[in-house]
XYZ file of C-alpha atoms in Angstrom:
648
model
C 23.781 76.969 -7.632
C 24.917 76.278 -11.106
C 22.375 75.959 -14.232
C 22.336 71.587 -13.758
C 21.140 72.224 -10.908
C 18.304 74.680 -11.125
C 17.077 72.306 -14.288
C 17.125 69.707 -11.696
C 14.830 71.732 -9.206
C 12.455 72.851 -11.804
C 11.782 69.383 -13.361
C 11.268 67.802 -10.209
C 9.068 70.567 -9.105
C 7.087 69.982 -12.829
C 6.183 66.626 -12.346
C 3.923 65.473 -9.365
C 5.775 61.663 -10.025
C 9.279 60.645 -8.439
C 11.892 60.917 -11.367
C 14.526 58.354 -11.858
C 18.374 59.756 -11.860
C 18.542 57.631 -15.493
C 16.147 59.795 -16.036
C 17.361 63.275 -14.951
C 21.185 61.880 -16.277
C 19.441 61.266 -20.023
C 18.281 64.826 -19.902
C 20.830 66.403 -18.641
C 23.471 64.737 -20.416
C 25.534 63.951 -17.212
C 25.915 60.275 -15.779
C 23.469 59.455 -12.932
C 26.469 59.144 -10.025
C 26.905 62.755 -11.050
C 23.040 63.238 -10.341
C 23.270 61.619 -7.426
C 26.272 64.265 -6.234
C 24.256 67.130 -7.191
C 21.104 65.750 -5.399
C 23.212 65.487 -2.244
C 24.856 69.336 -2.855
C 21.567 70.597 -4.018
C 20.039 68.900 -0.530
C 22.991 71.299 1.458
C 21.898 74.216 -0.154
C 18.441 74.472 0.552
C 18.502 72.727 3.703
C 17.418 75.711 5.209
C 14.676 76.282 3.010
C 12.074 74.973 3.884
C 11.785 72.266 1.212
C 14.188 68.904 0.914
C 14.363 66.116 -1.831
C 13.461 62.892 -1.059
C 15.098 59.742 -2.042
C 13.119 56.545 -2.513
C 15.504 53.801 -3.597
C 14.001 51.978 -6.530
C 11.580 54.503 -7.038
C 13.309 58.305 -7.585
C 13.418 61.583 -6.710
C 10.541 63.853 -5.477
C 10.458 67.488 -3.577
C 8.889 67.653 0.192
C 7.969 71.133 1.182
C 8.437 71.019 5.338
C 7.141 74.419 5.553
C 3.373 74.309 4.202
C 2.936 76.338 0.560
C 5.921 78.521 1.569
C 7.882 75.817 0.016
C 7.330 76.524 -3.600
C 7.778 80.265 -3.361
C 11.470 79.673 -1.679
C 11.969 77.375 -4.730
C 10.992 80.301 -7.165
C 13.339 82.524 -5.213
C 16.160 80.103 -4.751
C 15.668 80.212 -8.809
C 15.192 83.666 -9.063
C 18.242 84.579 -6.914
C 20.453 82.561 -9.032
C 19.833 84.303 -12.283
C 22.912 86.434 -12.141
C 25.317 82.929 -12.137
C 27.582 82.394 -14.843
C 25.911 80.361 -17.426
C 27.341 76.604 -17.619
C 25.085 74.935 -19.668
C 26.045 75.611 -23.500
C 21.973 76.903 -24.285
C 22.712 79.415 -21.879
C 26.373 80.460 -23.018
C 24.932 80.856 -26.318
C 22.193 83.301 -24.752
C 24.885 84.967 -22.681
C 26.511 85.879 -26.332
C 23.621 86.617 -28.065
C 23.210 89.028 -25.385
C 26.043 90.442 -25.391
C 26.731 91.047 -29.573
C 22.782 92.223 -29.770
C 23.734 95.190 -26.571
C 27.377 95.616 -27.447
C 28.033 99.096 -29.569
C 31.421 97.978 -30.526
C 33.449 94.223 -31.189
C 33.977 91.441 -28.772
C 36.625 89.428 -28.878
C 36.452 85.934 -28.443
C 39.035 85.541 -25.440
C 36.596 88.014 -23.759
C 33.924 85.967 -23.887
C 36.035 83.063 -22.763
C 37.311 84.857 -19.964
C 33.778 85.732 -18.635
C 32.394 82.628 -19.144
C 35.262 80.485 -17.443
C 35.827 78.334 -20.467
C 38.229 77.550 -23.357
C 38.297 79.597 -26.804
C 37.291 76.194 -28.478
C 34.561 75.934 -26.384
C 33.497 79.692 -27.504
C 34.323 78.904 -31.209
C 31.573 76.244 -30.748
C 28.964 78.360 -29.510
C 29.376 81.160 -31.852
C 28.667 79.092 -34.522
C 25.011 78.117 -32.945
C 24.635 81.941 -32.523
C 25.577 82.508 -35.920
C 22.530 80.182 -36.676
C 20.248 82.213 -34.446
C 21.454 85.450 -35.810
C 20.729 84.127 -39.767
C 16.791 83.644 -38.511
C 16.968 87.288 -37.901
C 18.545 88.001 -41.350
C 21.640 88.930 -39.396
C 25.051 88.035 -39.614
C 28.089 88.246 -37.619
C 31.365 90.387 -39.229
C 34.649 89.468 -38.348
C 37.253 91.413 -37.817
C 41.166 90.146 -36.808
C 42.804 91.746 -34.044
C 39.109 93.322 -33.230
C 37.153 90.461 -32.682
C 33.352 90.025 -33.833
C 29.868 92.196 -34.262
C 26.562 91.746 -35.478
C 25.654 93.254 -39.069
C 22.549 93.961 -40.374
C 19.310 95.716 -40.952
C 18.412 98.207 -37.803
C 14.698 96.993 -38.182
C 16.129 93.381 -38.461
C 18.190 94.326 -35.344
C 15.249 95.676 -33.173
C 13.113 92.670 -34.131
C 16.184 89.974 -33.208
C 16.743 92.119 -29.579
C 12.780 91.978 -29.461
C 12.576 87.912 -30.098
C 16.005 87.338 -27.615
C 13.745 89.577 -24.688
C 10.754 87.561 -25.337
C 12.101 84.145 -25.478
C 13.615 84.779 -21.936
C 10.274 86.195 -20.493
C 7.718 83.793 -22.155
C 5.467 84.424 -18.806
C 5.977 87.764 -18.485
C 2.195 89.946 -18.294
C 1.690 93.326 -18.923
C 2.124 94.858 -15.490
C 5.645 93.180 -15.285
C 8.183 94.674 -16.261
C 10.842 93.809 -14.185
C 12.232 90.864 -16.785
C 12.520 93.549 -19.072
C 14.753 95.930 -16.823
C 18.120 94.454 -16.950
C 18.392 94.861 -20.461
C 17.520 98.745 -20.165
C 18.592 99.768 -16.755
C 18.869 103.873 -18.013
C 15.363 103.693 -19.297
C 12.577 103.601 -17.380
C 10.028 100.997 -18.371
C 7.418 102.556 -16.578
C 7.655 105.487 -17.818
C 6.866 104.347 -21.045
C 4.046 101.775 -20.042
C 2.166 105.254 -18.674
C 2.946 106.933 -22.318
C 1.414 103.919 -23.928
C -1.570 103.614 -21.503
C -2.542 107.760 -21.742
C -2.079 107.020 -25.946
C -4.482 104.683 -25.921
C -7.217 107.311 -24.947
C -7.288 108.445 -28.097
C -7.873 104.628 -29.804
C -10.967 103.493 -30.922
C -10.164 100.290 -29.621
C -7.517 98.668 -26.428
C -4.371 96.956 -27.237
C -4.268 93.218 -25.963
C -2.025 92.451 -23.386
C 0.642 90.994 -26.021
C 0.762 93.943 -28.490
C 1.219 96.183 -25.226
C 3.928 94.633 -24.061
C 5.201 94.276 -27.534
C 5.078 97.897 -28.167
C 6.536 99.185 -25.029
C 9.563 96.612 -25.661
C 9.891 97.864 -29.337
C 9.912 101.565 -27.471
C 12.660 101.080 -25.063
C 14.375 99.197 -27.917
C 14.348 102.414 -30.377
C 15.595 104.885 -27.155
C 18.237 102.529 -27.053
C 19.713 102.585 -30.204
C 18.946 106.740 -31.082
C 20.670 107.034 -28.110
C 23.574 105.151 -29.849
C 23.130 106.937 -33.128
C 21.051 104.059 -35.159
C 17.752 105.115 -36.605
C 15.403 103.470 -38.887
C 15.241 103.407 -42.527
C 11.552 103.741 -43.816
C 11.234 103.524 -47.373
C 9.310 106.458 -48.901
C 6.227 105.243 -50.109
C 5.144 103.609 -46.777
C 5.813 106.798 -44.998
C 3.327 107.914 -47.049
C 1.178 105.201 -47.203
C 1.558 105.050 -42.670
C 0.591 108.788 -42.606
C -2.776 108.508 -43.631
C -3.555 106.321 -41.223
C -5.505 107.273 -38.016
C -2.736 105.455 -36.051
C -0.111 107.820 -37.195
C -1.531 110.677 -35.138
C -1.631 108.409 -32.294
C 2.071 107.444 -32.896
C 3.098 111.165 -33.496
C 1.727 112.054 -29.981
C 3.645 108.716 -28.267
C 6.623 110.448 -29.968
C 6.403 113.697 -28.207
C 5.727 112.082 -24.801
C 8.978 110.163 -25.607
C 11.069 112.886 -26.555
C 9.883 115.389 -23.271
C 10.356 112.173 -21.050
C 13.809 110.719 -22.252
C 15.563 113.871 -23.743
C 15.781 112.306 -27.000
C 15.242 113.281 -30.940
C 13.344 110.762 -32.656
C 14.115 110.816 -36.682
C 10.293 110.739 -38.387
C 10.764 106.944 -38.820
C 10.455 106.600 -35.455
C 6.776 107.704 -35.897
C 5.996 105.193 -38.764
C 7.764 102.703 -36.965
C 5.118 103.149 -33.783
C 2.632 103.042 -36.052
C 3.298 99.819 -37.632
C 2.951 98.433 -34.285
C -0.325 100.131 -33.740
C -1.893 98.770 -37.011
C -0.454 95.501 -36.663
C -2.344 94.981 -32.920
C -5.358 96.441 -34.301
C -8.085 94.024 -33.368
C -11.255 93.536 -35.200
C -14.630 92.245 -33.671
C -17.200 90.292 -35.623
C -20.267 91.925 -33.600
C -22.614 89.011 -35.441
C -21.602 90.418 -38.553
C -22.722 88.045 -41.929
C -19.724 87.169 -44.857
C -20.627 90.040 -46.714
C -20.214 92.909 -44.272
C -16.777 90.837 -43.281
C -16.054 91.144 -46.711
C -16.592 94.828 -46.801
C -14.153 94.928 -44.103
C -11.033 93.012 -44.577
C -11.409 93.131 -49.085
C -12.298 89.845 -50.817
C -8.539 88.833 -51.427
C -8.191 88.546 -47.939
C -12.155 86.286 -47.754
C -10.403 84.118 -50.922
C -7.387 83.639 -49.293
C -9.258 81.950 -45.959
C -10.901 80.275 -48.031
C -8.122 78.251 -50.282
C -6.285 77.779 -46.322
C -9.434 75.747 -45.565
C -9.543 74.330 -48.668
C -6.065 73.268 -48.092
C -6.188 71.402 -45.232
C -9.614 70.087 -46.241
C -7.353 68.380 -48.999
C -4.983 66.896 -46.950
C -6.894 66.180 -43.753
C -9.722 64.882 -45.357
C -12.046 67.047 -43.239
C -14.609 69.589 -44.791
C -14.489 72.827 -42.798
C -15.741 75.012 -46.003
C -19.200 75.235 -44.158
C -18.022 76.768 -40.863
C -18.489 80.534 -40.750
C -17.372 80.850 -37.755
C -13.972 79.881 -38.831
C -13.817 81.931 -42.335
C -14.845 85.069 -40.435
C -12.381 84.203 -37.129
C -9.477 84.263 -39.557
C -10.377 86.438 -41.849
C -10.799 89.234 -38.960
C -7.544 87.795 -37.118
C -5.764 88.006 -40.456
C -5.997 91.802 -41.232
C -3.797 93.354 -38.487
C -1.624 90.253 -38.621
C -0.962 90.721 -42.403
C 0.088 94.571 -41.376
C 2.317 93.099 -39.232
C 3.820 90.370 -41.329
C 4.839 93.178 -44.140
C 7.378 94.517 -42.479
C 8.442 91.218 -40.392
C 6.983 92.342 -37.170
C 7.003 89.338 -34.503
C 4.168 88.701 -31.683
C 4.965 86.265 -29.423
C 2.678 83.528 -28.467
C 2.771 82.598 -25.020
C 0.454 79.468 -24.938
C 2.780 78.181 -28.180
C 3.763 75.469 -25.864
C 0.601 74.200 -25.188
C -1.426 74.504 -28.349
C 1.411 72.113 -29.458
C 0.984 70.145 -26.646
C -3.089 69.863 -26.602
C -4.008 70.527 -30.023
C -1.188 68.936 -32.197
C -3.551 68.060 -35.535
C -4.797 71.645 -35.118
C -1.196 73.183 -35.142
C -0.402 70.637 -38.226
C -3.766 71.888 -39.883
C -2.006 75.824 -39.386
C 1.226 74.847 -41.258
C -0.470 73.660 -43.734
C -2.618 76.656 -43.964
C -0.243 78.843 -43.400
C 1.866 77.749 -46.634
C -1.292 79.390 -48.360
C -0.274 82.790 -46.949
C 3.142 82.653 -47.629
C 2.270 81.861 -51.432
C -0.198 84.254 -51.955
C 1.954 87.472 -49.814
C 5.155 86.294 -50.107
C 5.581 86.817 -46.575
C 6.905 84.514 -43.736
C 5.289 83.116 -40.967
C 6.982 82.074 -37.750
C 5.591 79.120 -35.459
C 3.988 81.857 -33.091
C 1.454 83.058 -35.918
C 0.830 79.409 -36.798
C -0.365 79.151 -32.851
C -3.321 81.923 -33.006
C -4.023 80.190 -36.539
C -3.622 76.511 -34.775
C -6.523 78.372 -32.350
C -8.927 78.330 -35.003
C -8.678 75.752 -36.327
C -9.096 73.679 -33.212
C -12.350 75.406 -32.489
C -13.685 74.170 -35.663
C -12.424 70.887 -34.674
C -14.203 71.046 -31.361
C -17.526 72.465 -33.409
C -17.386 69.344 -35.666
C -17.384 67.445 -32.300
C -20.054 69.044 -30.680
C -22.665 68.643 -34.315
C -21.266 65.231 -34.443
C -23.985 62.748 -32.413
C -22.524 60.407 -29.827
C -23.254 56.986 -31.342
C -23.673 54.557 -28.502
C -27.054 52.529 -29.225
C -26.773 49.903 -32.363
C -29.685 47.612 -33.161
C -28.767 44.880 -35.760
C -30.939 43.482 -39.095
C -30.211 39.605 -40.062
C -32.009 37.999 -42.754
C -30.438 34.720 -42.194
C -31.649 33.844 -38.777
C -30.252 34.662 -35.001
C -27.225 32.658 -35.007
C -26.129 35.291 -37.469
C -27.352 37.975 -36.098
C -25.683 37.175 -32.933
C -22.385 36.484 -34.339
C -22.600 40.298 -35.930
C -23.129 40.876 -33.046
C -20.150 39.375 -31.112
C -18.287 40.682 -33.878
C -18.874 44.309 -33.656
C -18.668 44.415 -29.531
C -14.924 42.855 -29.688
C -14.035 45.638 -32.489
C -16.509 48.449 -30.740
C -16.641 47.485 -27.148
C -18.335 50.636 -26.101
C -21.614 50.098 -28.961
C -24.549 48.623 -26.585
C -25.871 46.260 -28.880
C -29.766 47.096 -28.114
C -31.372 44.703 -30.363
C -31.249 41.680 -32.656
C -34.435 42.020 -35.235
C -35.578 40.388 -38.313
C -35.624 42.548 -41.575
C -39.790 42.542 -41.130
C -40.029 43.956 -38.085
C -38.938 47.862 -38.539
C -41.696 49.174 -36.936
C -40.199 47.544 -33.448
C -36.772 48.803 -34.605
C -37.817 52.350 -35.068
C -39.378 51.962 -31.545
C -35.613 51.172 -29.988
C -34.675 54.668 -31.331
C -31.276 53.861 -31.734
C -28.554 55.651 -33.048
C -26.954 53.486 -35.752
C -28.399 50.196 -37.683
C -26.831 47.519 -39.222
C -28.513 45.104 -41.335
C -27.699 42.715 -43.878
C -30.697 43.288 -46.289
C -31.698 46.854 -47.868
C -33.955 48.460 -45.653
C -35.967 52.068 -46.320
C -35.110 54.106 -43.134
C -34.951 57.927 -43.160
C -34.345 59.219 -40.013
C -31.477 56.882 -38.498
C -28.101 56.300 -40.251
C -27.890 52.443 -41.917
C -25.331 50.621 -42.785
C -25.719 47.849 -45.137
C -23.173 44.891 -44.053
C -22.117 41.588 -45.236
C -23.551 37.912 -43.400
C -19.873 37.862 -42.059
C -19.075 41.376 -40.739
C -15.719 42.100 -43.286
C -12.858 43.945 -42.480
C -14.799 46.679 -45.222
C -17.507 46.935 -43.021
C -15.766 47.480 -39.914
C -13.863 50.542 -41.827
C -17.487 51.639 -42.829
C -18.642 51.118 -39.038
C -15.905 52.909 -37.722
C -15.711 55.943 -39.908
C -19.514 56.543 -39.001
C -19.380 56.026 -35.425
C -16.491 58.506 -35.404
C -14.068 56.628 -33.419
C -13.394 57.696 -29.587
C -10.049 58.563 -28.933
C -10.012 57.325 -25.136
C -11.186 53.449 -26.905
C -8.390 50.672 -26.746
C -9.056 50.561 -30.909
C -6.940 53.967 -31.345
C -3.799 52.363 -29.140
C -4.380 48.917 -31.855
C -4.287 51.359 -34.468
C -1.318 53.045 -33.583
C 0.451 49.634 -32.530
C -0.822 48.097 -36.684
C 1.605 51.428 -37.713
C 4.790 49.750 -36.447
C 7.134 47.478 -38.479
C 10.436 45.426 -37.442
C 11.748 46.366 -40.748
C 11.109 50.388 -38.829
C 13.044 49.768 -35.857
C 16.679 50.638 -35.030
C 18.267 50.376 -31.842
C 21.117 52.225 -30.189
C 21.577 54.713 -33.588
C 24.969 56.925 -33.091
C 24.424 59.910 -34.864
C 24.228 63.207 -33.341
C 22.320 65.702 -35.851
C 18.878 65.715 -35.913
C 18.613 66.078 -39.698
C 21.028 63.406 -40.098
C 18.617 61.120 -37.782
C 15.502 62.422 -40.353
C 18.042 61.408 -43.134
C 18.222 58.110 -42.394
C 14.565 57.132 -40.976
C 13.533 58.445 -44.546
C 15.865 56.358 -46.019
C 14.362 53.623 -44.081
C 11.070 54.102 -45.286
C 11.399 54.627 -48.608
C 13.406 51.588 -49.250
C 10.737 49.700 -48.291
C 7.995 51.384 -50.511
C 6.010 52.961 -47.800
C 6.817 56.755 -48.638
C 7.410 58.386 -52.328
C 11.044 60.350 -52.645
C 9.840 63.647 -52.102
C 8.581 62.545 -48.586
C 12.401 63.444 -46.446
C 12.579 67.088 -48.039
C 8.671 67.510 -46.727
C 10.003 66.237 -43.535
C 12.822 68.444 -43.479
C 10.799 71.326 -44.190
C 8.266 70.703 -41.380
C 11.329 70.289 -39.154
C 12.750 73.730 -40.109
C 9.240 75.593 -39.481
C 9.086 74.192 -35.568
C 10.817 71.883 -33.756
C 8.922 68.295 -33.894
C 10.562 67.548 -30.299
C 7.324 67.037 -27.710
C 10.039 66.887 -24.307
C 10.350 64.338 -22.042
C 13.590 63.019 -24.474
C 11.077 61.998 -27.308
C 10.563 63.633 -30.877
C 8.277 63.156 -33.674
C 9.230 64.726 -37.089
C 6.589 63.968 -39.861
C 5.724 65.572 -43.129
C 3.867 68.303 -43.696
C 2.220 66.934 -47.910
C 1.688 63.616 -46.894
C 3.714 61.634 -49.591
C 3.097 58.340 -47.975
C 1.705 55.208 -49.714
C 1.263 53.149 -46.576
C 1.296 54.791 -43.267
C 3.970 53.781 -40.834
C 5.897 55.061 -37.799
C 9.526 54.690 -37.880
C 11.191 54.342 -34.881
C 14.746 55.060 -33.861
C 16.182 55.180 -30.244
C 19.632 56.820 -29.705
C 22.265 55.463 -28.417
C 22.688 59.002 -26.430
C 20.496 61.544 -25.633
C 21.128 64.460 -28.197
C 19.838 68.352 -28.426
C 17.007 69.158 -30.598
C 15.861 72.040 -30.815
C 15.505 73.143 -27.061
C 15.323 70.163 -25.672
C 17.110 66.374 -25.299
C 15.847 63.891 -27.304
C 16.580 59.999 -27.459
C 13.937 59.050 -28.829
C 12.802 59.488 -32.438
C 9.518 58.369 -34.082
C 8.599 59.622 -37.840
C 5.080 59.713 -38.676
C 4.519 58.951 -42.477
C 1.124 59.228 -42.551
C -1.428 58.138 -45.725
C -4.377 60.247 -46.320
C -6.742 59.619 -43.731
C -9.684 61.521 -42.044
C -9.494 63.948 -39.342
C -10.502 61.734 -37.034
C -8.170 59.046 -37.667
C -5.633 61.907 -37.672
C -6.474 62.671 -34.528
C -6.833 59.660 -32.874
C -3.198 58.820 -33.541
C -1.484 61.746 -32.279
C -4.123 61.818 -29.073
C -3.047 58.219 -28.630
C 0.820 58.854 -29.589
C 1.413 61.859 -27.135
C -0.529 59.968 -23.959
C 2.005 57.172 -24.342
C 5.260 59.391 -25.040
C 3.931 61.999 -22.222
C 4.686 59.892 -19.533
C 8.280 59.670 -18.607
C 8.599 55.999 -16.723
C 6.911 54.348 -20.442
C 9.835 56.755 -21.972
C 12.383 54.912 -20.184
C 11.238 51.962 -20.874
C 10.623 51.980 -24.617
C 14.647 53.547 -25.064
C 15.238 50.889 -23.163
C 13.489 47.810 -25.360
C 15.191 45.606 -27.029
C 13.460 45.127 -30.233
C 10.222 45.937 -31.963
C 8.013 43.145 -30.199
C 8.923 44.632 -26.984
C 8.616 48.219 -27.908
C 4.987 47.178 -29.073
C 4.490 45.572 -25.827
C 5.264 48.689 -23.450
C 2.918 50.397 -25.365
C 0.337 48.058 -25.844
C 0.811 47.862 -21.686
C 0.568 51.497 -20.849
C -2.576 52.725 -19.400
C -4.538 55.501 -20.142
């Protein structure tokens, strides 16, 4: 079974929908008749299976198990089996060769890569040059050499940390008791062996290392047997081997050396040591126990308090949102902060593996971290990869969802007219077509409070000045303006799940935004020109396509299912808009296909509005029939209209 077709099995076992062959042939890149062939071959081979794919003409493709639950595990074994085929898709020849350089002790030549791969040297050339780009992430590079072929150069921490990334990348699901996904990468060292090593050292911890920083560890382990064992040792600079040896860790490190040594025959250099113990401070965890500011102060320094603090600050500033109260969140990252700042010093990665869906489910939290995390990289000098952004995107979302909770539900509005009923009941009319989930509970003149107060509602509205304490009021115009609906709405704190947020989102679009069938092939050269776009027409300042460009480079602003949204991380909007641009062709960005392209510039606006947008944004874009559909509109009006016409 070649690579298509296991993407093919896995995405229709992903979605619980039938899915189209345009579909499947937009993501794959292939044309749908050659969909269509490998539905029929793919049909052959698992025929016996216990599991078939079903054709519904007009409708798409969907999985039947015939044998009960069994169905799915054959699936994840027919997958599992066909690991060891020779990669055919070009994201997995370029992990074949990063494979290869990152194990290989000597150089590789590019016909031998050609020749184990099946393909031509041009094709190679082609995927060097994206592994050249994966290797520079790394601060690696790759050394040529005629007649010898190529290697990777660099830094042996740099090194251990790229092999580290390339091993957890492929095993994003792996848990701490397996270790199997680890093995064919070190098939002379025993895995095991060193999980039991880690697991007797930790005896002698105050504290247990998280399921993550285990694993991590015992990768970075078999990593450093590895490469003794080829002659490559670690270069620790002087003053933090002294610095690492009065720490408590170090001891604990010095003993995981000696099991290391007696089990695997091996001299480790005293780096070694340090090297362990950089791992062991940068998974040491810290618990809040109920503790107040001050004694958190005591324990991570007041740099570290100030530093939280200008973060929140931060994206207080740009998100409009005041989280300088919450301290639950300056204590959360301040204690979260400490070991990951040890790590972060000497470029030591921990891999997040919910990443995926903190993007997916919290996407104005994960903004809210990048901006945050700029903080940290100005004040350390340090960088921060999209998987610390993730545990900081955690945070920040729980604040988010604290701000919810203190926030009361308004539901119950009782109106105050001056000028009679007819007015009041116009308001009224008014305010249910903007808000139709308010339950208008009463129409009062401005003398009767005392009968208002009774109604205990949760919001009035009144067109005189009236002296109420306890309930918010909102003084309005005879005619409801467009001011006072902005007022109305800012209070009630607009529900996401409301047909308002989809109007909102709809107001954002322009015909002057819109391009259809764009041929260009580079993702930056796509945010080039939708930049363009909007600046010409006033709606962003100059600076706004390097912001976007920026953002871009931190994570990947592709969502799946063929659509991406790339938007700036400093605002630099004067009117906010949504670009839109669908590709003639489906093209790679980042890890996935994309075709089509929407670019958020964004005006300063409240977290709520924030929100609202993206919540209403993704449920649109995360179903893959409206997908189809909008790359397949003709203009703006009927772009708006799929959208305006997909249900929630």
């Amino acid at each position: 079974m070649n690579a298509r077709k296991r993407k093919i099995l896995k995405k229709l076992l992903e979605n619980k929908k039938p899915i189209t062959s345009e579909y499947l042939s937009r993501l794959l890149g292939v044309s749908s008749r050659t969909v269509r062939n490998d539905i029929k071959e793919l049909n052959e081979e698992i025929k016996d299976k216990a599991i078939k794919i079903i054709t519904l003409p007009g409708v798409g493709y969907f999985i039947k198990f015939t044998g009960g639950d069994i169905g799915k595990d054959v699936i994840e074994e027919v997958l599992d089996d066909d690991n060891n085929a020779v990669p055919s898709m070009p994201d997995e020849r370029v992990r074949y060769i990063i494979k290869r350089l990152l194990t290989a002790d000597c150089f590789i030549t590019l016909e031998e890569l050609a020749t184990e791969l099946f393909v031509s040297k041009s094709t190679i050339v082609n995927d060097v040059n994206t592994v050249e780009k994966w290797l520079s992430k790394h601060n690696l590079r790759l050394f040529r050499k005629p007649n010898y072929g190529i290697k990777v150069k660099g830094n042996e921490m740099n090194l251990r940390f790229a092999i580290s990334d390339f091993i957890n990348e492929q095993n994003n699901n792996l848990t701490l008791f397996d270790v199997s996904s680890y093995e064919e990468m070190f098939k002379d060292i025993s895995l095991e062996k060193i999980k039991n090593i880690i697991s007797e050292a930790q005896k002698d911890m105050d504290y247990k290392l998280s399921s993550i920083s285990f694993s991590n560890l015992l990768i970075h382990i078999a990593i450093a047997i590895k490469r003794i064992r080829q002659n490559k040792s670690i270069d620790i600079p002087d003053d933090a081997i002294k610095n690492m040896k009065n720490k408590r860790e170090y001891m604990v490190a010095q003993n995981i050396v000696k099991s290391i040594e007696k089990n695997f025959n091996v001299n480790m250099p005293e780096g070694e040591a340090i090297y362990i113990t950089m791992h062991l401070l940068g998974a040491k965890p810290f618990e809040d126990n109920n503790l107040d500011l001050n004694d958190i102060r005591k324990i991570v320094g007041d740099k570290l308090i100030n530093v939280v603090k200008k973060m929140i600050y931060e994206v207080g500033l740009f998100y409009n949102i005041d989280f300088s109260r919450d301290k639950e969140l300056i204590i959360g990252l301040a204690l979260h902060l400490k070991p990951t700042l040890n790590r972060l010093k000497y470029n030591m990665n921990l891999r997040n593996p919910i990443l995926n869906e903190i993007k997916d489910e919290y996407p104005d939290a994960f903004e809210m971290s990048i901006t945050a995390s700029r903080i940290l990289k100005r004040e350390y000098s340090i960088s921060i990869d999209e998987n610390e952004m993730g545990y900081i995107a955690m945070y920040f979302g729980a604040a988010i969802e604290r701000l919810k909770i203190k926030t009361k539900k308004i539901n119950n509005v009782v109106i105050i007219c001056a000028s009679g009923m007819g007015t009041a009941q116009l308001i009224a009319t008014k305010v249910m077509r903007t808000f139709p989930w308010l339950n208008i509970i009463g129409k009062y003149p401005s003398y009767k409070l005392e009968e208002v107060t009774k109604a205990n509602p949760d919001l009035i509205l009144t067109t005189v000045p009236i002296n109420i304490v306890d309930i918010p009021v909102i003084q309005i115009s005879s005619i409801l303006s467009k001011d006072d609906i902005e007022r109305i709405g800012k209070i009630i704190n607009i529900d996401s799940n409301t047909r308002s947020d989809r109007i909102a989102l709809l107001n954002l679009f322009d015909e002057r935004l819109f391009v259809k069938n764009l041929k260009i092939k580079d993702k930056f050269e796509i945010i080039n020109y939708l930049s363009e776009m909007l600046y010409k027409n006033n709606y962003v300042y100059e600076e706004f396509k390097k912001s976007v460009i920026e953002r871009e480079l931190i994570s990947s602003t592709s969502i799946g299912n063929l659509v991406a949204i790339p938007h700036s991380t400093l605002g630099y909007a004067i009117e906010s808009h949504i670009a839109v641009a669908i590709l003639e062709k489906p093209i790679n960005w980042g890890n996935d296909k994309v075709q089509l392209v929407m670019m958020l510039a964004l005006d300063k606006m409240t977290d709520n509005e924030f929100q609202c947008i993206f919540n209403e944004l993704f449920d649109v874009v995360n179903d893959y029939e409206t997908v189809l559909k909008l790359t397949s509109a003709k203009d703006i009006t009927e772009f708006i209209n799929i959208m305006k016409n997909k249900e929630k």
